[in-house]
XYZ file of C-alpha atoms in Angstrom:
761
model
C 117.828 89.050 105.993
C 114.525 90.790 106.579
C 114.982 93.964 108.567
C 113.477 93.801 112.063
C 111.002 96.626 112.476
C 109.840 96.321 116.066
C 109.927 99.708 117.755
C 108.872 101.074 121.112
C 106.750 104.160 121.615
C 106.624 106.751 124.384
C 103.050 107.750 123.618
C 101.799 104.209 124.155
C 103.707 103.844 127.410
C 102.211 107.078 128.685
C 98.745 106.023 127.552
C 99.156 102.722 129.379
C 99.907 104.712 132.513
C 96.748 106.781 132.258
C 98.751 109.973 131.615
C 97.079 112.790 129.675
C 99.130 115.746 128.438
C 97.163 118.396 126.583
C 99.485 121.383 126.209
C 100.132 121.401 122.450
C 96.675 120.044 121.594
C 95.067 122.881 123.505
C 97.331 125.539 122.004
C 96.999 124.458 118.363
C 94.057 125.340 116.109
C 93.249 122.991 113.219
C 90.443 123.916 110.822
C 88.927 121.843 107.993
C 88.540 124.277 105.078
C 88.051 122.060 102.012
C 86.803 118.716 100.688
C 87.672 117.507 97.168
C 86.853 114.238 95.339
C 89.675 111.834 94.496
C 90.477 109.737 91.436
C 87.984 107.008 92.420
C 84.720 107.182 94.397
C 86.525 105.701 97.402
C 89.170 108.446 97.686
C 88.802 112.090 98.723
C 91.034 114.878 100.007
C 90.498 117.238 102.915
C 92.247 120.606 103.198
C 93.260 121.638 106.714
C 94.817 124.740 108.202
C 97.137 124.125 111.174
C 98.161 127.112 113.301
C 101.502 125.557 114.348
C 102.491 122.528 112.229
C 105.879 122.228 113.991
C 104.259 120.613 117.065
C 101.981 118.249 115.139
C 103.248 114.648 115.100
C 100.579 112.829 113.097
C 97.041 112.887 111.727
C 94.791 109.843 111.661
C 91.532 109.476 109.785
C 88.996 106.721 110.391
C 85.840 106.030 108.392
C 82.922 105.189 110.672
C 81.351 101.821 109.725
C 77.757 101.775 108.557
C 75.071 101.111 111.125
C 74.928 97.435 112.111
C 78.497 96.638 111.028
C 80.926 95.026 113.473
C 83.973 95.756 111.331
C 86.642 98.054 112.675
C 86.868 101.462 110.968
C 89.017 101.840 107.858
C 91.859 103.959 109.230
C 95.171 105.505 108.224
C 97.766 107.383 110.269
C 100.137 109.838 108.575
C 103.165 111.316 110.298
C 103.606 114.987 109.493
C 107.049 114.269 108.113
C 105.513 111.780 105.667
C 102.927 114.373 104.632
C 105.701 116.919 104.099
C 107.722 114.437 102.026
C 104.700 113.940 99.748
C 104.094 117.720 99.577
C 100.804 117.220 101.414
C 101.984 119.564 104.175
C 103.465 123.019 103.783
C 105.393 123.652 107.036
C 105.546 127.381 106.304
C 101.809 127.974 105.854
C 100.375 125.074 107.859
C 98.189 123.957 104.935
C 97.624 120.186 104.886
C 96.134 118.209 101.997
C 94.962 115.051 103.752
C 94.061 112.005 101.637
C 91.056 110.067 102.959
C 90.136 106.684 101.512
C 88.180 103.563 102.327
C 84.940 105.493 101.777
C 81.593 103.864 101.142
C 80.431 104.824 97.641
C 77.121 106.685 97.232
C 77.081 107.400 100.959
C 77.579 110.238 103.442
C 80.687 108.998 105.267
C 81.343 110.100 108.827
C 85.070 110.783 109.225
C 86.854 111.071 112.566
C 90.195 112.871 112.581
C 92.689 112.414 115.413
C 95.511 114.919 115.753
C 98.514 113.791 117.848
C 101.218 116.149 119.062
C 104.868 115.829 119.979
C 104.181 116.186 123.703
C 101.859 113.151 123.655
C 98.615 115.155 123.703
C 95.846 114.684 121.151
C 92.423 115.914 120.097
C 89.737 114.933 117.600
C 87.417 116.417 115.011
C 84.695 115.047 112.754
C 83.490 115.803 109.253
C 81.330 114.263 106.532
C 82.435 113.184 103.042
C 79.718 112.156 100.578
C 81.204 109.754 98.031
C 79.822 109.352 94.485
C 78.298 106.244 92.930
C 80.693 103.438 91.964
C 80.366 102.055 88.428
C 80.851 98.328 88.993
C 81.857 96.448 85.813
C 82.474 93.185 87.677
C 79.473 93.006 90.059
C 81.955 92.876 92.919
C 79.899 95.370 94.954
C 76.712 93.317 94.660
C 77.351 89.761 95.869
C 74.766 87.106 96.452
C 74.788 86.897 100.228
C 74.702 83.269 101.382
C 75.894 84.213 104.893
C 75.926 87.867 105.884
C 78.769 88.968 108.135
C 77.775 87.680 111.567
C 77.923 89.918 114.617
C 80.892 88.036 116.072
C 84.014 90.060 116.699
C 86.142 86.919 116.856
C 87.261 87.136 113.213
C 90.798 88.545 113.224
C 90.464 90.567 109.993
C 87.836 92.961 108.650
C 89.167 93.683 105.160
C 90.291 91.726 102.090
C 92.477 92.489 99.089
C 90.808 90.795 96.104
C 92.488 90.392 92.707
C 90.851 89.893 89.344
C 91.040 90.769 85.657
C 87.447 91.338 84.620
C 86.314 94.513 82.892
C 89.207 94.918 80.457
C 90.530 98.469 80.409
C 87.553 99.510 82.563
C 88.398 96.960 85.226
C 88.941 97.975 88.813
C 91.170 95.205 90.157
C 92.596 94.891 92.686
C 89.894 95.940 95.121
C 89.648 96.164 98.892
C 86.443 94.761 100.349
C 85.266 94.851 103.920
C 83.851 91.673 105.414
C 80.331 93.094 105.063
C 80.895 92.701 101.303
C 81.292 96.422 100.486
C 83.927 97.672 98.045
C 86.086 100.219 99.911
C 88.931 100.859 97.439
C 89.680 100.205 93.777
C 92.813 100.666 91.714
C 92.922 103.816 89.561
C 95.599 102.327 87.282
C 94.290 102.429 83.730
C 94.770 99.444 81.445
C 95.350 99.347 77.706
C 94.572 95.638 77.580
C 92.915 93.107 79.870
C 94.027 93.796 83.430
C 96.415 91.257 84.849
C 95.636 89.647 88.192
C 99.147 89.873 89.688
C 99.049 92.351 92.574
C 99.649 92.549 96.317
C 99.811 94.914 99.297
C 103.385 95.702 100.365
C 105.208 98.646 101.924
C 102.009 100.696 102.386
C 100.943 100.418 98.754
C 99.462 98.123 96.120
C 101.964 96.617 93.697
C 100.550 95.716 90.283
C 102.062 94.209 87.129
C 101.156 94.783 83.498
C 103.137 93.162 80.705
C 106.794 93.508 81.691
C 106.103 96.504 83.966
C 105.808 96.796 87.741
C 103.747 99.622 89.245
C 103.311 100.993 92.748
C 99.825 102.341 93.465
C 99.489 104.419 96.628
C 96.222 104.119 98.508
C 95.691 107.828 97.849
C 95.526 107.013 94.121
C 99.040 108.030 93.048
C 100.501 105.653 90.420
C 104.249 105.185 89.876
C 105.868 102.991 87.223
C 108.807 101.359 89.037
C 110.555 99.090 86.518
C 110.408 97.612 83.059
C 111.978 94.139 83.094
C 111.970 93.521 79.328
C 115.762 93.887 79.267
C 115.888 90.681 81.367
C 113.839 88.850 78.748
C 110.578 89.239 80.711
C 107.552 89.134 78.431
C 104.815 89.084 81.049
C 104.079 88.657 84.752
C 101.293 86.281 85.741
C 99.385 84.761 88.680
C 100.640 86.028 92.063
C 102.978 88.529 93.599
C 104.090 86.802 96.811
C 106.168 87.850 99.813
C 109.744 86.560 99.692
C 112.414 86.673 102.356
C 112.935 90.424 102.029
C 110.943 91.636 99.038
C 108.340 90.544 96.516
C 108.526 87.472 94.294
C 107.217 88.007 90.779
C 106.204 85.120 88.527
C 107.606 85.441 85.051
C 106.963 84.543 81.442
C 110.243 85.089 79.624
C 111.636 84.420 76.183
C 112.726 80.900 77.208
C 109.911 79.504 79.355
C 106.244 80.091 80.082
C 105.219 80.368 83.765
C 108.487 78.948 85.077
C 110.924 81.548 86.416
C 110.707 83.744 89.531
C 112.444 86.975 90.468
C 112.539 88.698 93.849
C 112.532 92.497 93.895
C 112.651 95.129 96.617
C 110.070 97.858 97.136
C 111.680 100.000 94.428
C 111.610 97.117 91.945
C 115.329 96.333 92.043
C 116.114 92.665 91.415
C 117.429 90.807 94.483
C 117.287 87.116 93.504
C 116.234 84.900 90.604
C 115.149 81.257 90.430
C 114.617 78.997 87.429
C 113.021 75.626 88.276
C 113.881 74.404 84.788
C 117.590 74.785 85.557
C 117.288 73.489 89.135
C 115.409 70.337 88.157
C 117.444 69.952 84.984
C 120.676 69.711 86.994
C 119.140 67.163 89.371
C 117.795 65.051 86.518
C 121.085 65.113 84.636
C 123.018 64.134 87.767
C 120.537 61.310 88.374
C 120.822 59.845 84.875
C 117.593 61.206 83.374
C 117.146 63.357 80.285
C 115.646 66.726 81.339
C 114.129 67.270 77.894
C 111.804 64.332 78.561
C 110.106 66.473 81.227
C 111.119 70.125 80.883
C 109.727 71.935 77.867
C 110.685 75.465 76.732
C 108.260 78.055 75.386
C 105.521 77.836 74.148
C 104.744 74.715 76.215
C 103.223 75.111 79.686
C 105.155 72.254 81.339
C 105.433 73.832 84.815
C 102.617 76.395 85.297
C 104.013 78.182 88.324
C 101.223 79.946 90.231
C 102.533 80.726 93.745
C 105.613 80.914 95.948
C 106.247 81.353 99.657
C 109.230 81.657 101.974
C 109.679 79.288 104.931
C 112.017 81.021 107.341
C 112.449 78.067 109.734
C 114.685 76.326 107.184
C 115.429 79.160 104.708
C 113.613 77.589 101.774
C 111.615 78.960 98.884
C 108.525 76.876 98.144
C 107.306 76.977 94.543
C 103.910 75.731 93.348
C 103.729 74.054 89.953
C 100.055 73.453 89.206
C 100.978 70.861 86.604
C 103.207 68.852 88.891
C 103.920 69.467 92.587
C 105.220 71.740 95.325
C 109.005 72.160 95.219
C 111.284 73.457 97.988
C 114.735 74.847 97.219
C 117.414 76.388 99.415
C 116.874 80.119 99.238
C 120.535 80.993 98.805
C 122.070 78.304 96.609
C 119.000 76.913 94.750
C 119.667 73.308 95.771
C 116.608 71.081 95.652
C 115.345 70.134 99.130
C 112.093 68.207 98.620
C 109.068 67.633 96.393
C 105.433 67.106 97.421
C 102.654 66.010 95.111
C 100.671 63.245 93.457
C 103.097 60.403 92.725
C 100.886 59.051 89.933
C 101.848 62.058 87.802
C 104.661 62.076 85.265
C 107.231 63.802 87.487
C 107.477 60.740 89.723
C 108.347 58.502 86.765
C 111.892 59.903 86.798
C 114.269 58.050 89.113
C 116.322 61.203 89.673
C 113.373 62.989 91.296
C 111.992 60.132 93.386
C 114.487 60.476 96.286
C 113.287 64.052 96.893
C 109.608 63.116 97.175
C 108.019 63.447 100.601
C 105.799 60.611 101.725
C 102.253 61.512 102.775
C 100.869 60.160 106.022
C 97.947 57.747 106.103
C 94.707 59.657 105.590
C 96.572 62.562 103.966
C 95.662 63.854 100.506
C 98.601 64.967 98.364
C 98.044 68.407 96.800
C 96.783 68.315 93.204
C 96.665 71.406 90.994
C 97.392 73.515 94.081
C 97.465 77.304 94.385
C 98.257 79.926 97.033
C 101.126 78.523 99.092
C 101.804 80.099 102.480
C 103.466 79.222 105.782
C 101.215 79.598 108.812
C 102.091 80.793 112.309
C 102.658 77.196 113.426
C 105.129 76.662 110.529
C 102.761 74.451 108.532
C 102.227 74.571 104.765
C 98.825 75.946 103.778
C 97.494 75.763 100.229
C 94.344 75.465 98.162
C 94.047 71.958 96.683
C 92.083 72.479 93.459
C 91.996 68.766 92.629
C 92.712 69.093 88.878
C 95.304 66.741 87.397
C 97.919 67.684 84.803
C 96.799 69.046 81.448
C 100.235 68.951 79.800
C 101.909 65.779 81.113
C 101.113 62.096 80.738
C 100.292 60.372 83.005
C 98.141 63.232 84.253
C 97.607 61.759 87.701
C 94.440 61.936 89.755
C 91.657 64.471 89.225
C 89.195 64.802 92.084
C 85.571 65.924 91.887
C 85.953 68.527 94.651
C 88.406 71.117 95.969
C 89.546 71.967 99.485
C 91.979 74.119 101.462
C 94.588 71.923 103.192
C 97.290 72.419 105.791
C 100.313 70.103 106.105
C 102.779 69.499 108.906
C 106.217 68.934 107.377
C 108.535 66.500 109.136
C 111.647 66.763 107.009
C 113.639 64.427 109.258
C 111.171 61.660 108.428
C 110.482 63.054 104.902
C 106.789 63.030 105.760
C 103.897 65.425 105.093
C 100.811 65.036 107.261
C 97.509 66.762 106.574
C 96.440 68.490 109.810
C 93.480 70.579 108.584
C 91.131 70.834 105.652
C 87.779 72.387 104.813
C 86.177 69.955 102.390
C 82.527 71.112 102.754
C 81.277 67.575 102.286
C 83.194 67.438 98.986
C 80.486 69.415 97.160
C 82.549 72.368 95.879
C 84.758 71.974 92.820
C 86.873 75.010 91.940
C 89.357 73.348 89.652
C 91.618 76.322 88.869
C 92.765 79.534 90.546
C 91.394 79.808 94.171
C 93.238 80.485 97.411
C 93.252 80.181 101.185
C 95.240 82.326 103.609
C 95.489 82.390 107.378
C 95.469 85.685 109.261
C 95.652 85.192 113.025
C 96.067 81.487 113.851
C 93.148 79.465 112.472
C 91.371 82.528 111.036
C 91.010 81.897 107.309
C 89.924 83.658 104.125
C 88.963 81.192 101.387
C 88.534 82.278 97.766
C 86.779 79.762 95.510
C 87.569 81.477 92.211
C 86.077 79.033 89.680
C 83.154 77.041 91.110
C 81.667 74.751 88.468
C 79.411 72.510 90.602
C 76.731 74.929 91.825
C 74.650 75.407 88.677
C 75.148 76.129 84.984
C 77.343 79.196 85.480
C 80.865 79.595 86.798
C 80.805 81.305 90.206
C 83.280 82.831 92.625
C 82.913 82.801 96.399
C 84.581 84.455 99.375
C 84.257 82.727 102.759
C 85.605 83.710 106.171
C 86.263 81.314 109.057
C 87.072 82.058 112.698
C 89.462 80.024 114.830
C 86.432 78.131 116.151
C 85.564 77.056 112.601
C 82.540 79.374 112.439
C 81.634 80.665 108.964
C 81.430 84.433 109.451
C 80.523 85.441 105.904
C 79.872 83.784 102.533
C 79.497 85.875 99.371
C 79.060 84.684 95.782
C 79.747 86.511 92.537
C 79.496 85.867 88.780
C 82.668 83.899 88.039
C 83.865 85.508 84.784
C 86.478 82.753 84.494
C 88.970 83.514 87.261
C 88.506 87.222 86.724
C 86.215 88.303 89.554
C 87.905 87.119 92.732
C 91.343 85.563 92.459
C 93.955 85.091 95.196
C 92.261 87.055 97.985
C 94.153 87.849 101.185
C 93.202 89.316 104.591
C 94.146 92.966 104.965
C 94.315 95.139 108.071
C 92.947 98.398 106.739
C 91.869 99.321 110.262
C 95.422 100.302 111.161
C 97.300 101.448 108.097
C 100.159 103.738 109.073
C 102.591 105.907 107.148
C 105.405 107.243 109.289
C 108.792 108.857 108.817
C 112.081 107.394 109.996
C 113.151 110.359 112.107
C 110.134 110.154 114.419
C 110.097 106.453 115.223
C 110.986 105.331 118.732
C 112.886 102.089 118.915
C 113.061 101.502 122.648
C 110.824 102.984 125.320
C 110.232 101.251 128.630
C 108.933 102.568 131.947
C 110.079 100.957 135.168
C 111.471 101.460 138.650
C 115.023 102.630 139.300
C 116.030 101.238 142.703
C 119.106 101.834 144.778
C 122.408 99.991 144.429
C 122.601 97.649 141.456
C 118.848 97.746 140.855
C 118.941 100.436 138.174
C 116.984 100.088 134.929
C 118.829 98.508 131.989
C 117.776 98.512 128.328
C 119.581 96.405 125.738
C 119.514 96.417 121.950
C 121.540 95.257 118.962
C 122.531 97.290 115.915
C 122.701 94.842 113.026
C 123.772 95.402 109.446
C 126.707 97.010 107.678
C 126.365 100.686 108.607
C 126.453 102.771 111.764
C 123.184 104.057 113.160
C 122.357 107.560 114.400
C 120.380 107.518 117.637
C 119.015 109.821 120.305
C 118.872 108.202 123.738
C 116.891 109.745 126.606
C 116.231 109.067 130.305
C 113.188 110.874 131.694
C 111.977 111.367 135.234
C 110.772 114.857 136.201
C 108.557 115.158 133.098
C 106.771 112.003 134.251
C 106.042 113.740 137.532
C 104.683 116.732 135.599
C 102.378 114.298 133.786
C 101.054 112.870 137.038
C 103.236 109.804 137.627
C 103.700 109.183 141.341
C 107.254 108.612 142.580
C 109.031 109.713 139.402
C 112.841 109.722 139.420
C 114.001 113.264 140.173
C 117.364 113.276 138.394
C 118.132 110.429 135.968
C 121.626 109.590 134.737
C 122.097 107.751 131.432
C 125.129 105.530 130.681
C 125.740 103.635 127.435
C 127.977 100.546 127.327
C 129.223 98.473 124.386
C 129.490 94.684 124.334
C 132.861 94.706 126.116
C 131.458 96.719 129.018
C 133.290 99.862 127.969
C 131.427 103.118 128.514
C 130.427 104.760 125.227
C 128.766 107.844 126.683
C 127.408 109.307 129.925
C 124.885 112.103 130.289
C 123.285 113.687 133.313
C 121.745 116.895 131.941
C 120.746 116.825 128.260
C 121.679 120.449 127.474
C 125.325 119.602 128.243
C 125.448 116.977 125.478
C 127.409 117.807 122.336
C 124.303 116.927 120.313
C 121.904 119.155 122.251
C 121.161 121.173 119.103
C 120.144 118.066 117.184
C 118.005 116.888 120.109
C 116.119 120.191 119.995
C 115.878 120.133 116.190
C 114.244 116.703 116.374
C 111.713 118.069 118.921
C 113.110 115.630 121.483
C 114.436 118.042 124.072
C 113.287 116.869 127.531
C 111.078 119.304 129.415
C 113.376 119.294 132.463
C 117.026 120.334 132.414
C 117.844 117.544 134.885
C 116.752 114.855 132.428
C 119.342 113.067 130.314
C 119.709 112.762 126.550
C 122.528 112.222 124.078
C 123.098 111.876 120.328
C 125.297 108.938 119.323
C 126.415 107.233 116.121
C 126.783 103.550 116.993
C 128.454 100.947 114.815
C 126.910 97.456 114.516
C 127.105 95.614 117.826
C 125.442 94.972 121.194
C 124.679 97.899 123.491
C 123.295 98.480 126.968
C 121.661 101.656 128.294
C 121.624 101.986 132.090
C 119.412 104.502 133.897
C 120.344 105.295 137.482
C 119.423 108.038 139.928
C 121.917 110.787 140.674
C 123.315 110.508 144.212
C 121.422 107.224 144.704
C 117.969 108.655 143.935
C 115.187 106.155 143.217
C 111.883 106.342 141.378
C 109.989 105.668 138.173
C 111.867 106.472 134.961
C 111.417 106.137 131.215
C 114.295 105.050 128.955
C 114.080 105.692 125.212
C 116.121 105.200 122.065
C 115.047 107.073 118.913
C 116.233 105.825 115.528
C 117.254 108.756 113.293
C 118.535 106.620 110.397
C 115.858 104.071 109.586
C 116.862 104.163 105.898
C 120.429 103.059 106.593
C 121.644 99.508 106.019
C 121.344 98.778 109.723
C 118.494 97.990 112.081
C 117.714 97.685 115.776
C 116.680 94.277 117.057
C 116.342 92.030 120.104
C 115.049 94.760 122.357
C 115.082 94.107 126.120
C 114.703 96.067 129.347
C 115.480 95.033 132.926
C 113.863 96.773 135.868
C 112.249 96.293 139.245
C 108.693 94.934 139.165
C 106.719 95.974 142.205
C 103.148 95.329 143.238
C 99.990 97.089 142.124
C 100.746 99.619 139.398
C 104.521 99.307 139.822
C 104.908 97.110 136.769
C 107.429 97.001 133.937
C 105.801 98.463 130.802
C 107.175 98.243 127.257
C 105.413 99.731 124.259
C 106.346 98.546 120.790
C 105.211 99.330 117.288
C 105.092 96.888 114.385
C 106.084 99.182 111.533
C 103.800 99.791 108.630
C 105.128 97.368 106.056
C 103.743 93.925 106.654
C 102.679 91.596 109.424
C 105.527 90.524 111.700
C 106.036 87.560 113.978
C 107.391 88.456 117.387
C 108.366 86.528 120.489
C 107.732 88.496 123.690
C 109.275 87.178 126.916
C 109.188 88.011 130.637
C 112.215 86.657 132.493
C 112.827 86.369 136.236
C 114.158 83.132 137.771
C 116.961 82.796 135.236
C 118.211 86.235 136.344
C 118.660 84.745 139.813
C 120.609 81.894 138.236
C 122.861 84.550 136.667
C 123.472 86.179 140.034
C 120.930 89.016 139.966
C 119.723 89.764 143.486
C 115.970 89.943 144.186
C 115.018 88.474 140.820
C 111.294 88.170 140.109
C 110.313 84.626 141.016
C 107.280 84.181 138.769
C 106.692 86.778 136.036
C 103.307 87.250 134.384
C 103.201 88.684 130.840
C 100.312 90.506 129.159
C 100.310 91.940 125.620
C 97.795 94.634 124.609
C 96.938 96.275 121.301
C 96.464 100.027 120.882
C 92.813 99.776 121.930
C 93.707 98.196 125.255
C 92.493 94.760 124.171
C 94.486 91.883 125.647
C 96.002 89.831 122.827
C 97.858 87.344 124.990
C 98.409 86.488 128.643
C 101.045 84.030 129.745
C 102.339 82.925 133.115
C 104.385 79.822 132.265
C 105.795 79.771 128.727
C 105.166 76.067 128.088
C 101.419 76.701 128.333
C 101.503 79.144 125.422
C 99.869 77.828 122.205
C 103.091 78.652 120.359
C 105.437 76.961 122.852
C 106.778 74.533 120.252
C 107.604 77.337 117.853
C 109.197 79.430 120.611
C 111.426 76.470 121.308
C 112.092 75.859 117.612
C 113.447 79.386 117.102
C 115.728 79.042 120.128
C 113.902 81.481 122.408
C 112.508 79.127 125.036
C 113.152 80.500 128.560
C 115.356 78.317 130.735
C 112.866 78.246 133.600
C 109.309 76.942 133.237
C 107.979 79.716 135.513
C 109.041 82.364 133.022
C 106.568 83.728 130.503
C 106.675 83.932 126.714
C 104.291 84.151 123.805
C 104.644 84.235 120.014
C 102.320 86.473 118.045
C 101.822 87.394 114.405
C 101.135 91.128 114.652
C 99.695 93.462 112.079
C 101.141 96.988 111.786
C 100.201 99.008 114.854
C 101.003 99.829 118.460
C 101.283 97.283 121.256
C 102.164 97.177 124.943
C 103.865 94.419 126.943
C 103.311 94.525 130.705
C 105.269 92.415 133.213
C 103.835 91.805 136.680
C 104.655 89.428 139.460
C 102.283 86.453 139.622
C 100.276 86.310 142.863
C 101.509 89.753 143.917
C 105.222 88.890 143.888
C 107.902 91.496 143.183
C 111.532 91.618 142.075
C 113.822 92.379 139.167
C 112.361 91.303 135.819
C 113.370 91.415 132.164
C 110.997 92.105 129.266
C 112.158 91.264 125.736
C 110.749 91.677 122.231
C 112.285 89.637 119.412
C 111.379 90.165 115.775
C 111.734 86.896 113.855
C 113.441 87.504 110.486
C-alpha cells in the first residue's frame, strides 16, 4: 500500500493567520561567500556562512524567469537536516554548500534565496549566477516555435521532463524544459553506448536505466548506481519507467523474452513485484483450450512489445500496454487476467480463450492501436496515445490508421464497455506512428509528445504541445525527429516547488481553532497505519499565539491523548513536566511558554484522538500539532481530522497540510457539520464552506455542497461522500508543496465543524 504522505504545517497555519515572527531571522547573519559552477551548465553551487545554523529550518532558492515569461520560478527547498545528511551543511562551522539548478544557460540568472527559521520567521537575499553556454547535440534548446508560450496562467504546469536517446555518449537525456521551450536541466550521467530512453522523476531525483543497471541522478548532479539486475536474467531495460502502486515499474528484456516482463522496484532499487504477460496469457490460453505457442513467442521475437504500464487504484489493477496487440489489465496481487482492450481484427482476438476478456467499445469509439503512454486520470479514466500503427509481428495485423491521436476512455467494467470520452485528433493530419505520449496534469491540462511525425514534410519531426482545461493550445514546439530520440515520453513536472526535507522536522497535524467551554474543546484525530510503532511529539499551543499577535489565544492549554477504546494514553498540562522534555528541546520543539503542553509518545498502529481543552474551563484560540519523528519507519499517519468551533469573521477552522516531496498525491478534503448534529454533537455547524489554498494564497478549490464538486462521483466512489448534502468536500490531485484548508460557516453561520484530509493510496 502506498504510504500516505499528507502532513500539516505550523508555519503555513501561522502565515494564513497573518502572523509574522522575526526573532531568529533578525538575530541570524547569513552571508553568500562563494559561487562555483556545477557538472552541467544548468547547475551551480553557492557557499554560505550562517552565524547560527541550529535555528535555521530550511533554505529555498528560486530562479527568476526571464523577462516576458509567465512560468513560475524553478525552485527547490532544502531542510537543514537534509543538507547536513548530504554533507552540504557543517553544523559546527555554519558553512553551507547550496546546490542551485534550473539555470538558464549563457545567461545571468537572478537567484532569490529564502531562509526560514524554527520560530516561523524568514528573510530573503538575492544573488546572480551566470551560467555557461550549453552544447546542444540534439537541438532540444532550439525548437521551431509554431506557438510560443501564451501569456495565460491557466496551464497547470510550467515544466516538462523529456526523454530521448540522441547524441550517443554525448547525449543529454533526460532533460527538463520549461514551457517557454528553454532547457533548464540535463542529465550528467555519462554513457558508453547510445543512451537509453527509460527514465523518470521519482523521490526527488531522476531514475535512469542503462543495460541491466538502474541509476539515481540527483538534481544537483550526483549520480548513484543503485542495482544491477543481470542476476535476474535482465539483459536490458527499454521504453518507460512508470509509477506502480508503491514504486517504479521497469520494462525488461530478459534471457527468455524481448519487451515482455515487468518488475516493480522501490526507490533503492529493491525488487517488490514481477509480472510476466507471457505466463499470465499462457495460463489463460491453456485453460481455454488454445496453444500458447501459436501466439506467444520467446526471444528473439518481438511478439508483445511492451511499452508502458500504469496502476489503477480504484480496482487494484496493473494495466500493461502491448503495442503489438492491446491493453491488458491484471490483478495487481495475484496476476489474474481482468480484461483486454484493443483492435479485435488483430491476431489476439482469433483465440477463443482470450475473447471473453475483451471489452466492447461503444459506438463512435476508436479502439487503441499501437498505443503508448498509459495513465489513469483524476476522473479514473484511461488515457493513452493512440499511434494508429497495426501489428508488425502478428498476422492478421489489424487496422493501421493514417493519423494518430491522444484518447481517453471511460471504463465500465460491469458492462465490459470502454467509451471514448476525449480525443485530440487535429483534423486527422498528424501521424506519429511509434513512440509518442500524452499525460494529464491537473484535470484536463495535457502535455502531448508527438515523437515521430512523418506527415509534415520529408523529415521525421518531434513536437511538444500543451493544452489547458479549456482546450487552448498554450505552446507548440517542433524539433528534428532523430527517430524517437529527441522527445520521447514527456511528462509534466512541477519544478516550481521541488522540496527536500528530513523526517524529523515534518509536521503531521497542525490545526488552529477555537477551544470553547464544556464539551466544545478542540479534537484532532489520526491513524497510525503499518507494522511498527511511531515516535511522535504532540503539542498544544496558546500563549505563544498571543505573543505572535493572535487575539483571544487560549491562556493555558491542556493536551489529552486517547486510543480507539477511549482510554487515556497521556495527559500533559505543562510541557517541561513531560518525561520527554529533553527530546522536545533537542528537536527544537520546546514551546515558548511554560504553560503550553507537549509530550513525546511512541504509539503503536491504531486510531488516536488528541483533545485540547482550557485549564479550569479557559477558552480561546489554540493550535494542536503532531510531529512525526520516525518517517522512515514502516508506519505512517493518515486520515487526518480536526474538530473545533467555527465562529464568524476570522474565527475559522484552519488546517495546513503538506504534500510531501515524492510525487503528486490525490487527496479528499472535507468539511463536516450537519452529520455531527446527527451524531449528537451540540451546536454543530449547519452549513460548512470549504476553501483550499496553495502556498501562494491562491484558491485551488471552493466548495459549499459536496455534490456540486467536479469530483463528486469520485468522492463517492472512494467511499468518502458526506452523509449530508450541505456538507463540503473536494478531491484534488496535488503536487508537492504546502496547502491550507479553511472551514467557515456559509452565510455567516457558526458552530462545531470538522475538517478532514484523506490521502488516497
